[in-house]
Structures are given as C-alpha cells and as structure tokens.
Amino acid sequence: MAKDRTIRLEDVTADNWEDVVDLEVADDQEDLVAENAYSLAESKFNPHAIPKAIYAGCKLVGFAMYERLVEEGEPRTFSIYRFMIDKSHQGKGYGRTALGKIIEDIRSAPDCERITICYVPKNKAARKFYASLGFKEIGRDEDGEMIAEILCGPALEHQEN
C-alpha cells in the first residue's frame, strides 16, 4: 500500500509535461479516460482547470485534473474530471492515496460546498473505488455518465442538520 508521505501532487510544468503525456492506462481502460495530451491542451484554454502530476517518491505515476465550475454557474463546486494511474503502477494504492490528497486540497478551499466526479456507469471498479472514498451517486449527466459527489463545508453542515 502507498504511504501518504510518498504520494504527492505537483503542478504540470515545462519540465514534466512530456512525461505526463507518456503515462498510459491499461488496454481495457483506454475508452474510459481521455488522453493526457488532450487534457493538458484543454488546461491551457480553460482558466479554471488545475492539472496535477501524481508522484510516488521521485517517480511519476499518474495524472489528475479538476476545476471550479465557474463557467457552469457553480463556483462552489469542484469537478474532478481527469484521473489516471499509469498501468505499470496500478494496484499499489497510489490511486486511493492520490485521490484522497486531491479531495483534501479541494476541501481546503474555504468556499467549497461540493466535489463531483463522473464515470462510465459500466465501470464497476470506478463505482466501488469512488464510493469507498465517500462519493455518493446522484444521477447521470447529459452524456449518460454517472455523477457522484462529496459534500463539504456549508453544504455538508446543512445536510447533517
């Protein structure tokens, strides 16, 4: 299992972007995740996108991207819309630890009320994985993908009362 202290999130920079592009998912996951090159290009035109390289010690093991949903009129909602661990590093606990750190980073925004993530409904592994981190399914989006959320801050306090 990955140790929290060994997993860290770093900005994608001129020094590591090509390595991020070279990360690969397993063959059976290719239709489930956008290519990292596309995501990095998208991040250059979306001012709210936050791309992150995932490291285990000094080794790059994955990539994630999230954004504040300002353009959708939900500035207190964050969407994690890219998340992958390289096929050679899957099954080592890096994904769970990295996603936990992403959630922690987002929750540190004082006005965060909600974190969402989407996945293909047939992806049973994703459903189980995200649920184990506290995501609750709330329905499907316009593309038929499942939306799951974690409430935080004021929204969580309101739900608990």
Coordinates of C-alpha atoms in Angstrom, one line a residue:
M1 CA 0.0 0.0 0.0
A2 CA 1.1 3.5 -0.7
K3 CA 2.2 5.6 2.2
D4 CA 0.7 9.1 2.4
R5 CA 4.0 10.7 2.7
T6 CA 5.3 9.1 -0.5
I7 CA 2.5 10.4 -2.7
R8 CA 2.5 14.0 -3.7
L9 CA 0.8 16.2 -6.2
E10 CA 2.8 18.6 -8.3
D11 CA 2.0 21.2 -10.9
V12 CA 2.4 20.1 -14.5
T13 CA 5.3 22.2 -15.8
A14 CA 7.7 22.6 -18.8
D15 CA 9.9 20.0 -17.0
N16 CA 7.4 17.2 -16.6
W17 CA 4.6 17.6 -19.2
E18 CA 6.1 15.2 -21.7
D19 CA 6.4 12.5 -19.0
V20 CA 2.7 13.1 -18.1
V21 CA 1.8 12.6 -21.8
D22 CA 3.7 9.3 -21.8
L23 CA 1.7 7.8 -19.0
E24 CA -0.7 5.0 -20.1
V25 CA -3.7 3.3 -18.8
A26 CA -4.3 -0.5 -19.2
D27 CA -5.7 -1.6 -22.6
D28 CA -9.2 -2.2 -21.1
Q29 CA -9.3 1.4 -19.7
E30 CA -8.5 3.3 -22.9
D31 CA -12.1 4.0 -23.7
L32 CA -12.8 5.2 -20.1
V33 CA -10.2 8.0 -19.8
A34 CA -9.2 10.9 -22.0
E35 CA -5.6 11.0 -23.2
N36 CA -3.3 13.2 -21.1
A37 CA -2.1 15.2 -24.1
Y38 CA -5.7 16.2 -24.7
S39 CA -6.2 17.1 -21.1
L40 CA -3.1 19.3 -21.0
A41 CA -4.1 21.1 -24.1
E42 CA -7.5 21.7 -22.6
S43 CA -6.0 23.1 -19.5
K44 CA -4.2 25.8 -21.5
F45 CA -7.6 27.1 -22.7
N46 CA -9.7 26.6 -19.6
P47 CA -8.5 29.1 -16.9
H48 CA -10.3 27.1 -14.2
A49 CA -8.5 23.7 -14.9
I50 CA -5.9 22.6 -12.4
P51 CA -3.8 19.8 -13.8
K52 CA -1.7 17.8 -11.4
A53 CA 1.1 15.2 -11.8
I54 CA 1.0 12.4 -9.3
Y55 CA 4.3 11.3 -7.9
A56 CA 5.3 8.3 -5.6
G57 CA 8.6 9.5 -4.3
C58 CA 10.5 10.7 -7.3
K59 CA 8.6 8.5 -9.8
L60 CA 5.7 10.0 -11.9
V61 CA 2.8 7.5 -11.5
G62 CA -0.3 9.4 -12.6
F63 CA -2.2 12.4 -13.6
A64 CA -5.3 14.3 -12.5
M65 CA -7.2 17.4 -13.4
Y66 CA -10.0 19.2 -11.6
E67 CA -11.7 22.6 -11.9
R68 CA -14.0 25.0 -10.1
L69 CA -17.3 25.1 -12.0
V70 CA -17.3 28.8 -12.5
E71 CA -18.5 28.7 -16.2
E72 CA -21.4 26.5 -15.2
G73 CA -22.5 29.0 -12.6
E74 CA -21.5 26.8 -9.6
P75 CA -18.3 28.4 -8.3
R76 CA -18.5 26.5 -5.0
T77 CA -18.5 23.1 -6.8
F78 CA -15.3 21.4 -7.9
S79 CA -15.2 18.7 -10.5
I80 CA -12.5 16.1 -10.7
Y81 CA -12.7 15.2 -14.4
R82 CA -9.5 13.5 -15.2
F83 CA -7.8 10.9 -13.0
M84 CA -5.5 8.1 -14.0
I85 CA -2.7 6.0 -12.7
D86 CA -0.1 4.6 -15.2
K87 CA -0.8 0.9 -16.0
S88 CA 2.6 -0.1 -14.5
H89 CA 1.7 1.4 -11.2
Q90 CA -1.9 0.3 -10.7
G91 CA -2.8 -1.9 -7.8
K92 CA -0.3 -0.4 -5.4
G93 CA -2.6 2.0 -3.5
Y94 CA -1.3 5.1 -5.3
G95 CA -4.7 6.0 -6.8
R96 CA -6.5 5.9 -3.5
T97 CA -3.9 8.0 -1.7
A98 CA -3.6 10.4 -4.6
L99 CA -7.4 10.9 -4.9
G100 CA -7.5 11.4 -1.1
K101 CA -4.9 14.2 -1.4
I102 CA -6.9 15.8 -4.3
I103 CA -10.1 15.7 -2.2
E104 CA -8.1 17.2 0.7
D105 CA -6.7 20.0 -1.5
I106 CA -10.1 20.9 -2.8
R107 CA -11.8 20.8 0.6
S108 CA -9.2 23.3 1.8
A109 CA -10.9 26.0 -0.4
P110 CA -13.0 27.8 2.3
D111 CA -16.0 28.2 0.0
C112 CA -16.0 24.6 -1.3
E113 CA -19.5 23.0 -1.0
R114 CA -19.3 20.1 -3.3
I115 CA -16.8 17.9 -5.1
T116 CA -18.1 15.8 -8.1
I117 CA -16.6 13.1 -10.2
C118 CA -18.1 11.3 -13.2
Y119 CA -17.6 7.8 -14.6
V120 CA -19.0 5.5 -17.2
P121 CA -21.8 3.5 -15.4
K122 CA -20.5 0.2 -16.7
N123 CA -17.2 0.8 -14.9
K124 CA -17.9 -1.2 -11.7
A125 CA -14.4 -0.8 -10.4
A126 CA -14.7 3.0 -10.6
R127 CA -18.1 2.9 -8.8
K128 CA -16.7 0.8 -6.0
F129 CA -13.5 2.9 -5.7
Y130 CA -15.2 6.3 -5.6
A131 CA -17.8 5.1 -3.2
S132 CA -15.0 3.8 -0.9
L133 CA -13.7 7.4 -0.8
G134 CA -17.1 8.9 0.2
F135 CA -18.6 9.7 -3.2
K136 CA -22.4 9.2 -3.4
E137 CA -24.1 8.7 -6.8
I138 CA -26.6 11.5 -7.6
G139 CA -27.6 10.7 -11.2
R140 CA -26.4 10.9 -14.8
D141 CA -25.1 13.8 -16.8
E142 CA -26.2 14.8 -20.4
D143 CA -23.7 12.2 -21.8
G144 CA -25.0 9.4 -19.7
E145 CA -22.1 9.3 -17.3
M146 CA -22.7 8.7 -13.6
I147 CA -22.2 11.7 -11.4
A148 CA -21.1 11.2 -7.8
E149 CA -20.5 13.8 -5.2
I150 CA -18.9 14.6 -1.8
L151 CA -20.4 17.5 0.1
C152 CA -18.1 19.7 2.1
G153 CA -18.1 22.9 4.1
P154 CA -21.5 24.7 4.4
A155 CA -23.3 22.1 2.2
L156 CA -22.2 19.2 4.5
E157 CA -23.2 21.1 7.6
H158 CA -26.6 21.8 6.1
Q159 CA -27.1 18.1 5.2
E160 CA -26.1 17.0 8.7
N161 CA -28.7 19.2 10.4

